[in-house]
Coordinates of C-alpha atoms in Angstrom, one line a residue:
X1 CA 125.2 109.8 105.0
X2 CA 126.1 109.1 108.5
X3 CA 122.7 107.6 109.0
X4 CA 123.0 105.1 106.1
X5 CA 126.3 104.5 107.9
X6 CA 124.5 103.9 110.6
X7 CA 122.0 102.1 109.4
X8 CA 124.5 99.3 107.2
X9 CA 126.1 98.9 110.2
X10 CA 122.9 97.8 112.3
X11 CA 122.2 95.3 109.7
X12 CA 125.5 93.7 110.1
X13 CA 127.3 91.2 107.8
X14 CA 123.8 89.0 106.9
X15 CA 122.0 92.4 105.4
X16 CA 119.2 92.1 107.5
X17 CA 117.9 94.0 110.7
X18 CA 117.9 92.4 113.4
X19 CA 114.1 91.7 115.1
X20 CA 113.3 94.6 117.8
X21 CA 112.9 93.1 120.9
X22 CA 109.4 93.9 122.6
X23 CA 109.7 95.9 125.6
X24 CA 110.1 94.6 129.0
X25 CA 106.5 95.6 129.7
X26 CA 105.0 94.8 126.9
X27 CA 103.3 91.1 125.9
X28 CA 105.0 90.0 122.4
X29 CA 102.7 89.6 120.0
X30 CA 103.9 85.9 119.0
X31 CA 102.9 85.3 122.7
X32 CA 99.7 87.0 122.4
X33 CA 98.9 84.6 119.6
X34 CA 100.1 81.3 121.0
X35 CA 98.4 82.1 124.3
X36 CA 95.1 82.8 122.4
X37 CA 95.3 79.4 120.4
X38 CA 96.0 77.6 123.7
X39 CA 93.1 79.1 126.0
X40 CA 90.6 78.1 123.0
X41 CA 91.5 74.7 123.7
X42 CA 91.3 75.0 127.4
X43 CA 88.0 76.5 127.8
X44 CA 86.7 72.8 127.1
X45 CA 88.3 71.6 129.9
X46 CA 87.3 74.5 132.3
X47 CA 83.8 74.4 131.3
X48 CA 83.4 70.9 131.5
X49 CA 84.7 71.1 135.5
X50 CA 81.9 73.5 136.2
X51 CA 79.2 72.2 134.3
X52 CA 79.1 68.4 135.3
X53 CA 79.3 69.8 139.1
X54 CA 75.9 71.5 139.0
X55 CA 75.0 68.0 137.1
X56 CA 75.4 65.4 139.7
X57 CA 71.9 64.5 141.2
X58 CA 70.5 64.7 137.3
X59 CA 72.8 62.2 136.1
X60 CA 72.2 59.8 139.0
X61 CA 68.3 60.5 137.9
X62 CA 68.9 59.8 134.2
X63 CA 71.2 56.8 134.7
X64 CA 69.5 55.0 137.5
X65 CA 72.2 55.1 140.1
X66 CA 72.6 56.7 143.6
X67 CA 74.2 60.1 143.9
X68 CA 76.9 58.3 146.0
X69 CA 78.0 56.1 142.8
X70 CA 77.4 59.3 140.4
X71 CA 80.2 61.0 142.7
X72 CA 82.8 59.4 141.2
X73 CA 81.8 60.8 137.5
X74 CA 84.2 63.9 139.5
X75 CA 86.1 62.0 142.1
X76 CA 87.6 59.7 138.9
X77 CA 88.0 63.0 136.7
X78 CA 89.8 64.2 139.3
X79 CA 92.0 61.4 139.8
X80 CA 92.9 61.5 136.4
X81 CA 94.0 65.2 136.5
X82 CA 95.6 64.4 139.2
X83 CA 97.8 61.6 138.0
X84 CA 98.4 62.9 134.6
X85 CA 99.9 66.2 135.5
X86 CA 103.5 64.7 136.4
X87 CA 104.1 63.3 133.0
X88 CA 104.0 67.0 131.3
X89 CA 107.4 67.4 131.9
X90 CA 108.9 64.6 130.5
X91 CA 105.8 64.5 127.2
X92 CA 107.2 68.2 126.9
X93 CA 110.5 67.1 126.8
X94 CA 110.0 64.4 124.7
X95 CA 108.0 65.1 122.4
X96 CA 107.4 68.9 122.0
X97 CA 104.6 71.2 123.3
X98 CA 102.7 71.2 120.0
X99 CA 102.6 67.2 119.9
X100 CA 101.8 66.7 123.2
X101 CA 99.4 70.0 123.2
X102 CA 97.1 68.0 120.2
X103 CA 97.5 64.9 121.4
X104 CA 96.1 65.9 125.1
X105 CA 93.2 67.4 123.2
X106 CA 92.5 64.8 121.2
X107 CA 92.5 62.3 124.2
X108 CA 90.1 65.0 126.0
X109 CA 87.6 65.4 122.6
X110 CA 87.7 61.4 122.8
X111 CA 86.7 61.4 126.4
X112 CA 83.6 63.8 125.5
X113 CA 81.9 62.0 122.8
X114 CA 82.7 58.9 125.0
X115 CA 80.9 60.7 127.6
X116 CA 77.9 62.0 125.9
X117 CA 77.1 58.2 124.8
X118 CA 77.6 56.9 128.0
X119 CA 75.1 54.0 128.5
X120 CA 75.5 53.3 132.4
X121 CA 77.6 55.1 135.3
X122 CA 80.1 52.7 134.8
X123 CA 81.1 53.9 131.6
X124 CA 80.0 57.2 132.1
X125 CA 82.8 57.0 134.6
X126 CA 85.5 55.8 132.2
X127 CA 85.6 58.0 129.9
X128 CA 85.4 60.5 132.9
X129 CA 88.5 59.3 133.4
X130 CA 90.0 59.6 129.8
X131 CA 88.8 63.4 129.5
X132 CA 90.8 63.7 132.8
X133 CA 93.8 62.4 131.5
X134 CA 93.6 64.6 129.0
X135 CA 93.0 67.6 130.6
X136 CA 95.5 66.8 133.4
X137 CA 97.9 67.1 130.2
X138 CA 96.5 70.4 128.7
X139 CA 96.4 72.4 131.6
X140 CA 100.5 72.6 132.7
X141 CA 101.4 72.5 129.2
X142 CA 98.9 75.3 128.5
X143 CA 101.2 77.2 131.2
X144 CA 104.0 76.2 130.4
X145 CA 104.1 77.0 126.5
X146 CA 102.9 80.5 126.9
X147 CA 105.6 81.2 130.2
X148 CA 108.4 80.1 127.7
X149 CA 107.2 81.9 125.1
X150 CA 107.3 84.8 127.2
X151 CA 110.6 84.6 128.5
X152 CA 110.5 86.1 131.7
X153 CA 109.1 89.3 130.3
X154 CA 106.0 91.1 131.3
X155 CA 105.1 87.7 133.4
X156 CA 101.7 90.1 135.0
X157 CA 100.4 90.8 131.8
X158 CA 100.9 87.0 130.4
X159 CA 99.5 85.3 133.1
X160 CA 96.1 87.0 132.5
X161 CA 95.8 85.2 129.4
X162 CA 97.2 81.7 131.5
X163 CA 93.9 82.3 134.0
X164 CA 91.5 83.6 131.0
X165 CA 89.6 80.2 131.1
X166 CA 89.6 79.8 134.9
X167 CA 87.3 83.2 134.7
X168 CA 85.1 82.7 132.1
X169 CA 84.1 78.7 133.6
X170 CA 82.7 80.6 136.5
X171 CA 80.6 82.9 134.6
X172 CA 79.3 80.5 131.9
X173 CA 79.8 77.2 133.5
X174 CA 77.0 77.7 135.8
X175 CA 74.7 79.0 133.3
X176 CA 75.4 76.5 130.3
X177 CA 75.1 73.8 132.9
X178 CA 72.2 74.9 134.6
X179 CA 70.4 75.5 130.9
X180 CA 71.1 72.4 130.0
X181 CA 69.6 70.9 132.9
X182 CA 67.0 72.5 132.8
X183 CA 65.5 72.2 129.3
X184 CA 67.8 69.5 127.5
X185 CA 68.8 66.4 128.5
X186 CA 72.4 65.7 130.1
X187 CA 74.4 64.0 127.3
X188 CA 74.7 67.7 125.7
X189 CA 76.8 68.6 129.2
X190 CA 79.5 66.6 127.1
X191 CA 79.0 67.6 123.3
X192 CA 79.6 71.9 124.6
X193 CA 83.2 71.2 124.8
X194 CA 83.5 69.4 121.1
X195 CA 83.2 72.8 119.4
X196 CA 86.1 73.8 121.3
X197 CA 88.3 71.0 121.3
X198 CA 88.1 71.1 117.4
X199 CA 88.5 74.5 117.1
X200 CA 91.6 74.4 119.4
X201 CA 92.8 71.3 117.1
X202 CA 92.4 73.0 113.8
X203 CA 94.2 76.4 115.3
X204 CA 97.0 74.3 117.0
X205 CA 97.9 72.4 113.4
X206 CA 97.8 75.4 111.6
X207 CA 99.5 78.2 113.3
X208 CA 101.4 76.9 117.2
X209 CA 105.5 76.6 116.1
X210 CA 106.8 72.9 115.7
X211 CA 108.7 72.7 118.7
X212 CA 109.8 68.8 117.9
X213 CA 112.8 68.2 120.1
X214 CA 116.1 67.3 117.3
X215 CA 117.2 63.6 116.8
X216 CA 119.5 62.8 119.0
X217 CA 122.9 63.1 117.7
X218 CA 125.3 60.3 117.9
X219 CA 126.1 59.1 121.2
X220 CA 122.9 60.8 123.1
X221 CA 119.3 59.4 124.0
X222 CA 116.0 61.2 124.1
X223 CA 114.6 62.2 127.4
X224 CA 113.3 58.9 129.6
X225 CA 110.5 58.7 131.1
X226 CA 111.4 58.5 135.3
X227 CA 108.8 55.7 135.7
X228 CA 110.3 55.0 139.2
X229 CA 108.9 58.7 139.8
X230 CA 105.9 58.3 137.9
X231 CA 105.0 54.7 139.8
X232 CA 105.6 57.2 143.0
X233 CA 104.1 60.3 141.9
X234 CA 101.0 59.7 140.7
X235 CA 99.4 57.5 142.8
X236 CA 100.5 59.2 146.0
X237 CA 98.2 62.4 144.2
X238 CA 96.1 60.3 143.5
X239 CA 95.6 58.8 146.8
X240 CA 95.4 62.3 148.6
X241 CA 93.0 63.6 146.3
X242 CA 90.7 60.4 146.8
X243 CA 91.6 60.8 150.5
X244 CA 90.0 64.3 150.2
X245 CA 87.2 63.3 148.6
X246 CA 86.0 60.9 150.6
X247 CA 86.2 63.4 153.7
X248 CA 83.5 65.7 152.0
X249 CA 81.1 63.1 151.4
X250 CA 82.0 60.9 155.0
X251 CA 81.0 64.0 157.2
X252 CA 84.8 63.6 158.9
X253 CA 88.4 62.5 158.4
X254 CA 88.1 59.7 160.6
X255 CA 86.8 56.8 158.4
X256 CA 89.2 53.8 157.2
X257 CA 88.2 55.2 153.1
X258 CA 89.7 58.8 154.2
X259 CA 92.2 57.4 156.8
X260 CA 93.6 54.6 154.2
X261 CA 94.1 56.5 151.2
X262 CA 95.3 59.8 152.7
X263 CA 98.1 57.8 155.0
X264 CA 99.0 55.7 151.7
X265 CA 98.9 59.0 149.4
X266 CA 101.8 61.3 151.9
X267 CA 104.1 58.0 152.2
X268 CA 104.1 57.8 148.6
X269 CA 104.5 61.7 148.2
X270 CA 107.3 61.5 151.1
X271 CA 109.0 59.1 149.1
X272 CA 109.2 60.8 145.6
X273 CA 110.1 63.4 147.9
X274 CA 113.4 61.6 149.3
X275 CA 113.8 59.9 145.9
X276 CA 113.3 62.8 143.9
X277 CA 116.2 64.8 146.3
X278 CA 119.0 61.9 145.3
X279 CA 117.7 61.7 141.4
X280 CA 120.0 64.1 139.2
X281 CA 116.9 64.1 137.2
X282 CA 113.5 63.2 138.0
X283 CA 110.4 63.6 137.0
X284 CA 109.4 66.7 138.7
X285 CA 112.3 69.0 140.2
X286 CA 111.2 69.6 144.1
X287 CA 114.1 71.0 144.9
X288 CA 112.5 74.4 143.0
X289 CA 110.5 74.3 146.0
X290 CA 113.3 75.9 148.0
X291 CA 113.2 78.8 145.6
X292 CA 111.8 81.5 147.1
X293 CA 109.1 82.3 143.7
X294 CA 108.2 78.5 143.7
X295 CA 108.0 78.0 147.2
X296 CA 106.2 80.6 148.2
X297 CA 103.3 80.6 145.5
X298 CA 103.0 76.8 145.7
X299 CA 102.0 77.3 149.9
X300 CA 99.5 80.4 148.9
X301 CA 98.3 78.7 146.3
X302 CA 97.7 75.4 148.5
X303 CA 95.8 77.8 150.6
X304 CA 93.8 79.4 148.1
X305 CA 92.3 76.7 147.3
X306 CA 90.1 77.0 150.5
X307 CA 89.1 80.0 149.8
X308 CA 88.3 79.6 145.8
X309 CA 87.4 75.9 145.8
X310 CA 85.9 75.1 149.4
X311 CA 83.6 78.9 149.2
X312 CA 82.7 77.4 145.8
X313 CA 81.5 74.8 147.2
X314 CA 79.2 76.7 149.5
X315 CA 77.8 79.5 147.9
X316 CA 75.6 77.8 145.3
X317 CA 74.7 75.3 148.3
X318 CA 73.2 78.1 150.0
X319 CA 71.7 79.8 147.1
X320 CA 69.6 76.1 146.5
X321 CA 69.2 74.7 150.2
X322 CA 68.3 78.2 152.0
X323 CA 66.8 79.8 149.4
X324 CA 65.2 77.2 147.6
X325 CA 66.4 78.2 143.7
X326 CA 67.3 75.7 140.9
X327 CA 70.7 74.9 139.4
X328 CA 70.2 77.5 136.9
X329 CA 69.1 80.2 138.8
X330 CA 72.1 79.6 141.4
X331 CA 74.4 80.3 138.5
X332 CA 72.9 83.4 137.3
X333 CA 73.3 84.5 140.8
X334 CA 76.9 83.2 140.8
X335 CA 77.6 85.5 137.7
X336 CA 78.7 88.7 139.5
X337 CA 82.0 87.0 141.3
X338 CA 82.9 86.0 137.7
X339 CA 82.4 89.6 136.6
X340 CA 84.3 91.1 139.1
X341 CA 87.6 88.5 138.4
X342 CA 87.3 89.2 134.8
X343 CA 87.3 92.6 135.7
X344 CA 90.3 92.5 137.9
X345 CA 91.9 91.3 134.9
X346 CA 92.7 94.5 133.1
X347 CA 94.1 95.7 136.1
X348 CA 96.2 93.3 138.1
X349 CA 98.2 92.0 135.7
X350 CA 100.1 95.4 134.4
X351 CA 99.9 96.3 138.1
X352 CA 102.2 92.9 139.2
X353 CA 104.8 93.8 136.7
X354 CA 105.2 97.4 138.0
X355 CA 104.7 96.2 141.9
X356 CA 105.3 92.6 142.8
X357 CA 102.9 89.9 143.5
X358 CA 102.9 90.7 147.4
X359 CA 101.4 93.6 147.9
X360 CA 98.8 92.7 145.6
X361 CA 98.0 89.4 147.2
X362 CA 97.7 90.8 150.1
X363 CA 95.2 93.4 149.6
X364 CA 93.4 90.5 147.6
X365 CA 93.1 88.0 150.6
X366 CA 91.8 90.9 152.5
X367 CA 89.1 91.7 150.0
X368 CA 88.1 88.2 149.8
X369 CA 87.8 88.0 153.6
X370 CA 85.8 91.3 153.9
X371 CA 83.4 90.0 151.2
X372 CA 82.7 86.4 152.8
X373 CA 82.3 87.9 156.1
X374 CA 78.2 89.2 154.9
X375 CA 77.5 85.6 154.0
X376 CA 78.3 84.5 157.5
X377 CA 75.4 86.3 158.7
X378 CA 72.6 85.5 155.6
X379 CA 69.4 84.1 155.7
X380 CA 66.6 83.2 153.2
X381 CA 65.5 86.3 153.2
X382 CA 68.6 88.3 152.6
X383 CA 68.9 91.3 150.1
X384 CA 69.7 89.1 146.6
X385 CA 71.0 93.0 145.3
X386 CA 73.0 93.2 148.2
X387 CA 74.6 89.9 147.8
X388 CA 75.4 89.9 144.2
X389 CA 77.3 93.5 144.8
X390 CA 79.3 91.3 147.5
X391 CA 79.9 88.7 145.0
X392 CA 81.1 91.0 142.7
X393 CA 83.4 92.6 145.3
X394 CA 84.7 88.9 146.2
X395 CA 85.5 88.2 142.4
X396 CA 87.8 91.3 142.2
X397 CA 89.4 89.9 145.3
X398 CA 90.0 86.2 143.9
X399 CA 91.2 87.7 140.5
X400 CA 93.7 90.1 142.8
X401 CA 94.9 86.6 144.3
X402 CA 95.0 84.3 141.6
X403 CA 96.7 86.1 138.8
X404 CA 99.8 87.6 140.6
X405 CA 100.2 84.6 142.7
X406 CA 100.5 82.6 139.8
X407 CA 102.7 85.3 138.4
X408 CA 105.4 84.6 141.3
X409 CA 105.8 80.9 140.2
X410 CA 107.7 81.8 137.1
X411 CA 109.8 85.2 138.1
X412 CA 114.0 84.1 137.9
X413 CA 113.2 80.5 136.7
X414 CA 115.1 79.1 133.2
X415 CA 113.2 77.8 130.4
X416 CA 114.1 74.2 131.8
X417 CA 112.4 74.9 134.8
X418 CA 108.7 76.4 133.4
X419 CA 107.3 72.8 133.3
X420 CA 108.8 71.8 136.8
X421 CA 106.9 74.9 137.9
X422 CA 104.0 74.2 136.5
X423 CA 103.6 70.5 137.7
X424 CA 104.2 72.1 141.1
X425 CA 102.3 74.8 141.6
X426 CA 99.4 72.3 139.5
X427 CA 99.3 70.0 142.0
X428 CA 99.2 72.3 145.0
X429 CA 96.4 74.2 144.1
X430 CA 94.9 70.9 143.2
X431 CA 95.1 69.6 146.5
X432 CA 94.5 72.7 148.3
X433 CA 91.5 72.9 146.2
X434 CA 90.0 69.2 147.2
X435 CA 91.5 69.9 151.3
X436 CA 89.3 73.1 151.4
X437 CA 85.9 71.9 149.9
X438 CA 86.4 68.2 152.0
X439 CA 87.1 70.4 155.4
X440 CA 84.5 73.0 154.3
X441 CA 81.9 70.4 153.5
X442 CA 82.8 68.5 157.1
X443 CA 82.2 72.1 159.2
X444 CA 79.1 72.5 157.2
X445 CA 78.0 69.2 158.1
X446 CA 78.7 69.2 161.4
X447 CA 77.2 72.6 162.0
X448 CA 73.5 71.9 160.7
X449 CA 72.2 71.0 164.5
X450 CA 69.3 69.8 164.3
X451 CA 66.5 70.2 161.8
X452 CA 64.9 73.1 160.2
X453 CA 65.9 76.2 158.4
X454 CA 67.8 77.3 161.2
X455 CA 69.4 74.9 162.0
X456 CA 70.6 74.8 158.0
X457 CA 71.6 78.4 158.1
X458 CA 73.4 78.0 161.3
X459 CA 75.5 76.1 159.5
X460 CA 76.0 77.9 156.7
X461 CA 77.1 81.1 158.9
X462 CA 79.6 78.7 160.9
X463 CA 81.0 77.4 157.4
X464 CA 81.4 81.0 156.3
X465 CA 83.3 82.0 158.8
X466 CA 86.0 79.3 158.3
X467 CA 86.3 80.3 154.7
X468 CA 86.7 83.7 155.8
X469 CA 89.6 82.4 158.2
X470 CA 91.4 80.7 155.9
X471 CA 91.7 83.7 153.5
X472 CA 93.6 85.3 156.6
X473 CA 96.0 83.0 157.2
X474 CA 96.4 83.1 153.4
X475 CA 97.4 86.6 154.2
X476 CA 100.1 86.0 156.5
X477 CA 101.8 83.5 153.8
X478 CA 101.6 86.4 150.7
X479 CA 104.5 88.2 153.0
X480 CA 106.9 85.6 151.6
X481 CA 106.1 86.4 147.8
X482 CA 108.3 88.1 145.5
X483 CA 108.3 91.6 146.0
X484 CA 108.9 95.0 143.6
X485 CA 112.8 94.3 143.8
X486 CA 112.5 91.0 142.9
X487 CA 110.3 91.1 139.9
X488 CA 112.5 93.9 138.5
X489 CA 116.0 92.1 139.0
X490 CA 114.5 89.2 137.1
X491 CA 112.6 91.0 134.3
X492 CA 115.9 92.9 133.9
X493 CA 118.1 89.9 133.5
X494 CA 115.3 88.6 130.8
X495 CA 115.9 91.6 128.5
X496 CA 119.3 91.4 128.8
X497 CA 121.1 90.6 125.6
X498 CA 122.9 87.1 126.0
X499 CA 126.7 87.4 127.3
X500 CA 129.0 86.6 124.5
X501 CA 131.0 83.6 124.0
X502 CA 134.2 83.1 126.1
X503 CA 137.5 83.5 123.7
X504 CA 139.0 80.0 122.5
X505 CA 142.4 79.9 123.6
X506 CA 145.1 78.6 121.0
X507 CA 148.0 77.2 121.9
X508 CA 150.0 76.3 119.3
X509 CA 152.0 72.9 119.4
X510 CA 155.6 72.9 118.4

């Protein structure tokens, strides 16, 4: 009897039982499932990224253009991303993540079949352009939906599933792209990532929860859009990333088209900056930055974009130039980094909700470091075996940095504050990404003295090195990541049951 009791009085005054909440440790199973419909979607945008950059000197073949002019089929993708990030917070806001999460994709799908019937590199440009604006949508949102879905619990275990496209595009990018160069012709680069984007359509509609934002009730307006932060925003990313860009093709910083754009881009960003401080609400929320799980993984991340971006740069360079393979053959020897992040996987995301992101990061640089420092002393005739098992020991190193590091952005924020986060730690990595491969290309460039294959390798060595150094000083920076105590404190507060409702005092009126 005394458990019935028990049991009516758990079910309370509505007759039902009240959902179990999944454990602290655990990933929901609602999240599971929106974070599964989300990545199919976004595996179109990640494999696009790595094929078309293994694609460059084939398109400037196929479309009668010079490889300089072809560039910009990535430097305006890019540009796009770059300037289309910023509005997620307010289209989130606004509109809802599963509107704006279909809508990005559609815009993305449009920009494929656009591209695939491309008829010069003007156009094939373009709609370069509109799949970036698209995907510069997906991929915050992406994040953002299944952090909030998550609600500060088991953060390490969800963020695998956030990065579970960034690890496949290494592994099947290079391959799929290199196939397709190889024995079809180029316009089916653009017609892999249809499958995807209507799969991800069909399994948004039909199963991600209409989060539509109510009508406003009377008296109150929808969100507005900050355009003076926009009109700020984007083009100062913009004008960095371009900036960037033209560095690693210029062979230096000190040209007026890297000069120009990079001075214009930091005014602009100082400016949102300043503006962004005095706005009670703008478009994206800096001062998170001064949170110690913001701040800190927005800097690493900055920085790991050297070593992720700027090595990614190099490695297949060296697997064509020194040793003389084709595009295909340099991803298949690519594969075993991917491998070794994917395997990581399993492991560092239950291990950075038990441990912190620090001490994982940490150890992660220092892998990364340790396995670049062989390629600083390769040659033509270098062990392939011996490489690859590098490789694969690098992988589990960049899967050891990523995942936890990006695990830190979210750990005491508000579900207000995911998309801020996101937008943040988005564009940091972004232009970490195109600073590394622009000052990596530059040393590499400036290191080839002289002609011949010694020269080339010389080169190669020097530019290892400084990949190797920045994953160092990437080190030093993990020491101001959120530790075990942290993580804990703010997984605890998660699971704890709301506070009730303050008492309404009466006073009665004679």
């Amino acid at each position: 009897m005394s458990g019935d009791r028990s049991a009516n009085g758990a079910r309370g005054a509505g007759g039902a039982a009240p959902a179990r909440a999944p454990a602290p440790d655990k990933v929901d199973p609602q999240v599971l499932r929106t974070a599964l419909i989300l990545v199919v979607g976004a595996l179109a945008v990640v494999f696009d990224t790595t094929i078309v950059s293994v694609a460059l000197h084939e398109l400037a073949v196929g479309l009668h253009t010079s490889v300089s002019t072809i560039q910009w089929v990535s430097t305006g993708y890019m540009l796009a991303l770059g300037v289309a990030v910023p509005l997620s917070t307010w289209a989130l806001a606004r509109f809802g993540g599963k509107r704006v999460w279909m809508a990005a994709l559609t815009v993305f799908l449009v920009g494929s079949v656009g591209s695939s019937l491309a008829w010069n590199a003007g156009s094939l440009i373009g709609w370069r352009v509109v799949q970036g604006l698209g995907g510069g949508l997906m991929l915050p949102v992406m994040t953002t939906l299944i952090m909030q879905a998550a609600g500060g619990r088991a953060l390490g275990r969800t963020t695998t599933w956030v990065a579970l496209p960034a690890l496949f595009g290494p592994i099947l990018g290079p391959l799929v792209g290199g196939a397709i160069i190889t024995d079809l012709n180029w316009r089916f680069m653009f017609w892999v990532n249809v499958p995807f984007c209507v799969a991800g359509l069909i399994l948004a509609g039909r199963h991600l929860a209409d989060d539509a934002p109510p009508a406003p009730s009377a008296g109150a307006t929808r969100p507005r859009l900050d355009v003076r932060g926009l009109a700020l925003l984007a083009p100062g990313i913009a004008a960095v990333i371009l900036g960037l860009s033209n560095a690693g093709s210029a062979d230096g910083f000190g040209h007026t088209d890297v000069v120009a754009p990079l001075t214009v881009g930091v005014v602009l960003l100082v400016a949102f900056t300043r503006y962004a401080l005095r706005h009670r609400d703008p478009l994206v929320d800096v001062r998170l930055l001064t949170a110690r799980s913001v701040g800190s993984s927005s800097s690493v991340l900055f920085l790991s974009g050297f070593s992720l971006y700027g090595a990614m740069l190099l490695l297949p360079l060296y697997y064509q130039e020194v040793r003389g393979v084709s595009a295909l053959s340099a991803g298949l020897m690519l594969v075993p980094q991917g491998v070794g992040t994917l395997v990581s996987r399993q492991i560092v995301g239950p291990l950075t909700d038990r441990v912190g992101a620090r001490s994982i990061a940490v150890v992660g640089f220092l892998v990364v470091a340790a396995a670049t420092v062989p390629f600083s002393f390769v040659d033509a005739a270098s062990d392939g075996r011996l490489l690859a098992l590098w490789l694969l020991i690098r992988g589990i190193g960049l899967g050891a940095v990523t995942m936890p590091v990006m695990t830190a952005a979210y750990v005491g924020l508000d579900r207000s504050q995911i998309p801020h986060s996101s937008v943040l730690t988005r564009t940091t990595q972004q232009i970490g990404g195109s600073f590394g491969t622009a000052v990596l290309a530059v040393v590499l460039e400036r290191s080839v003295s002289g002609t011949g294959e010694g020269a080339l390798v010389s080169g190669f060595h020097t530019a290892f090195w400084w990949a190797t150094g920045f994953s160092l000083v990437a080190t030093a920076l993990c020491v101001w990541l959120p530790g075990r105590a942290q993580v804990h404190a703010a997984a605890a507060r998660a699971a704890a049951p709301p506070a009730p409702p303050a008492p309404v005092e009466v006073t009665e009126v004679k």
